[in-house]
mmCIF file of C-alpha atoms in Angstrom:
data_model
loop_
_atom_site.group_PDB
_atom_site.id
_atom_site.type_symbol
_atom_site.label_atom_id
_atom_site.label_comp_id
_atom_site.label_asym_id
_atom_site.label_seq_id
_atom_site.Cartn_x
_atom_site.Cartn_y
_atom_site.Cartn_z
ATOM 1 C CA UNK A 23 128.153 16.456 96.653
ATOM 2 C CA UNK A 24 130.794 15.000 99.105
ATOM 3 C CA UNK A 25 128.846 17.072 102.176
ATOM 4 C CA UNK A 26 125.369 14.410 101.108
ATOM 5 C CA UNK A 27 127.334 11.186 101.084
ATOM 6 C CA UNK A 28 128.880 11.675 104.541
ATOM 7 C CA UNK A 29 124.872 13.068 105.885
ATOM 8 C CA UNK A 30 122.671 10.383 105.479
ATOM 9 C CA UNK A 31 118.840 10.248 105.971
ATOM 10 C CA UNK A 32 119.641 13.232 108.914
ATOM 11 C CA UNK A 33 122.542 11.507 110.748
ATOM 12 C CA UNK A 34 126.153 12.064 110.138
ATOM 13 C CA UNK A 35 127.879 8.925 108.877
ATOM 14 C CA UNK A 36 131.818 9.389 110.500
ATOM 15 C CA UNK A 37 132.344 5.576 110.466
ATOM 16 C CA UNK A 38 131.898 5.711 114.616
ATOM 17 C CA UNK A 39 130.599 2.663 116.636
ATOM 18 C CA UNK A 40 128.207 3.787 119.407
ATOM 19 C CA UNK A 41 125.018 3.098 120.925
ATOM 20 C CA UNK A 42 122.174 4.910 122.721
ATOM 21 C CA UNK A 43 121.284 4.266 126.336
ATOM 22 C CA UNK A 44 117.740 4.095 127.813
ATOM 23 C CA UNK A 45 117.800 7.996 128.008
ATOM 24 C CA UNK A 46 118.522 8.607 124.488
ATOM 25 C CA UNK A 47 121.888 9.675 124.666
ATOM 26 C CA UNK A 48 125.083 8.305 122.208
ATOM 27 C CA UNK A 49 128.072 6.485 123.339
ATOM 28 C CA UNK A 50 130.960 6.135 121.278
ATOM 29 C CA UNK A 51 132.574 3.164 121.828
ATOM 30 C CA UNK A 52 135.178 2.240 118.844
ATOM 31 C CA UNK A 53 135.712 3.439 115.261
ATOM 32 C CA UNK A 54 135.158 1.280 112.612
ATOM 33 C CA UNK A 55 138.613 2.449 110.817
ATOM 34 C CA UNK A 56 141.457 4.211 112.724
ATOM 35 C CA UNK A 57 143.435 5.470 109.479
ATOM 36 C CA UNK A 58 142.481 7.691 106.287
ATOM 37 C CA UNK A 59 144.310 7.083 102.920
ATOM 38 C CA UNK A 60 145.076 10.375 100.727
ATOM 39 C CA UNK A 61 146.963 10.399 97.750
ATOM 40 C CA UNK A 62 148.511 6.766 97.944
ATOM 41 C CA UNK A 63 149.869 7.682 101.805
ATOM 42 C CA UNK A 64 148.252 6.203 105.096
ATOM 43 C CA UNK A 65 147.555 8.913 107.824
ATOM 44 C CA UNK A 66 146.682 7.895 111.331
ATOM 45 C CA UNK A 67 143.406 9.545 113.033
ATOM 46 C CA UNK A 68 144.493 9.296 116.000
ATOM 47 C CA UNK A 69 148.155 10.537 115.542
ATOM 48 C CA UNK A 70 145.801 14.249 113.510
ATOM 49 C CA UNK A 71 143.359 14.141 116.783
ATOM 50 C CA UNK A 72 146.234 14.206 119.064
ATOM 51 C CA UNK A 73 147.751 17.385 117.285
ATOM 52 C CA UNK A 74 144.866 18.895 117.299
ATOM 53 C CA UNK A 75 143.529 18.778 120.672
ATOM 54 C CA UNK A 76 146.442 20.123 121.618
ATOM 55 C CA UNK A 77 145.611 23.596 119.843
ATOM 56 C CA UNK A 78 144.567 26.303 122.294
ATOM 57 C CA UNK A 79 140.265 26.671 122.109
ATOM 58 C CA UNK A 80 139.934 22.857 121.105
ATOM 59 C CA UNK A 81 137.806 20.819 124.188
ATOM 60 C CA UNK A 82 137.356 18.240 121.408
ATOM 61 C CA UNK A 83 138.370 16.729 118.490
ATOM 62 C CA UNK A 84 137.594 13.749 115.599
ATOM 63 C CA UNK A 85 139.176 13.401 112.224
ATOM 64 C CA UNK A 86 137.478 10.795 109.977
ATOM 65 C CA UNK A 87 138.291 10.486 106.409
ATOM 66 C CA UNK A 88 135.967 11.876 103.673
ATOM 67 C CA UNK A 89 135.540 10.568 99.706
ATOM 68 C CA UNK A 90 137.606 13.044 97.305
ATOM 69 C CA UNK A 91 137.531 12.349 93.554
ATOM 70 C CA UNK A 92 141.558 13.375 93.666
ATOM 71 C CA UNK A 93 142.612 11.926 96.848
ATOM 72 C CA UNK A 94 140.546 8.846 97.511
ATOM 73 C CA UNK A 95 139.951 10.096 100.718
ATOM 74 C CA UNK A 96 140.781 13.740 102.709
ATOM 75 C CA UNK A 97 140.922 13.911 106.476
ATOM 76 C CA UNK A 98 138.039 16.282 107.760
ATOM 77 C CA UNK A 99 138.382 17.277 111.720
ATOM 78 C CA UNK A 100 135.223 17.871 113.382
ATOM 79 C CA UNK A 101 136.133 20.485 116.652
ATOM 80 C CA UNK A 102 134.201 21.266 119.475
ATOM 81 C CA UNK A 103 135.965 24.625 121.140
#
């Protein structure tokens, strides 16, 4: 299924760049591809993440782009309220 190719071997492959301090915890520090292609058209991440952080309950947002037989890719937004 889609859901397995973007969970790998436990981690959660979003196409990120980060690294983990002394103390264990993640930095993000780039993104390894800034736009998502569905149905022939190119759609910015950043332009979907700025739309919807500014929804009421969203503290957080990333979009990264996920396979889709159909599409080529779909835009999937991962929220934290």
């Amino acid at each position: 299924t889609r859901s397995e190719e973007l969970w790998r071997e436990g981690w959660l492959h979003t196409g990120d760049v980060g690294s983990l301090d002394a103390h264990g915890f993640l930095a993000i520090s780039d993104r390894i591809k800034d736009v998502i292609k569905t149905g022939g058209e190119w759609l910015s991440s950043l332009e979907l993440e700025s739309y919807i952080s500014q929804c009421p309950g969203v503290a957080e947002v990333a979009v990264i782009g996920v396979a889709d037989d159909k599409w080529g890719e779909r835009p999937a937004a991962l929220v934290v309220p």
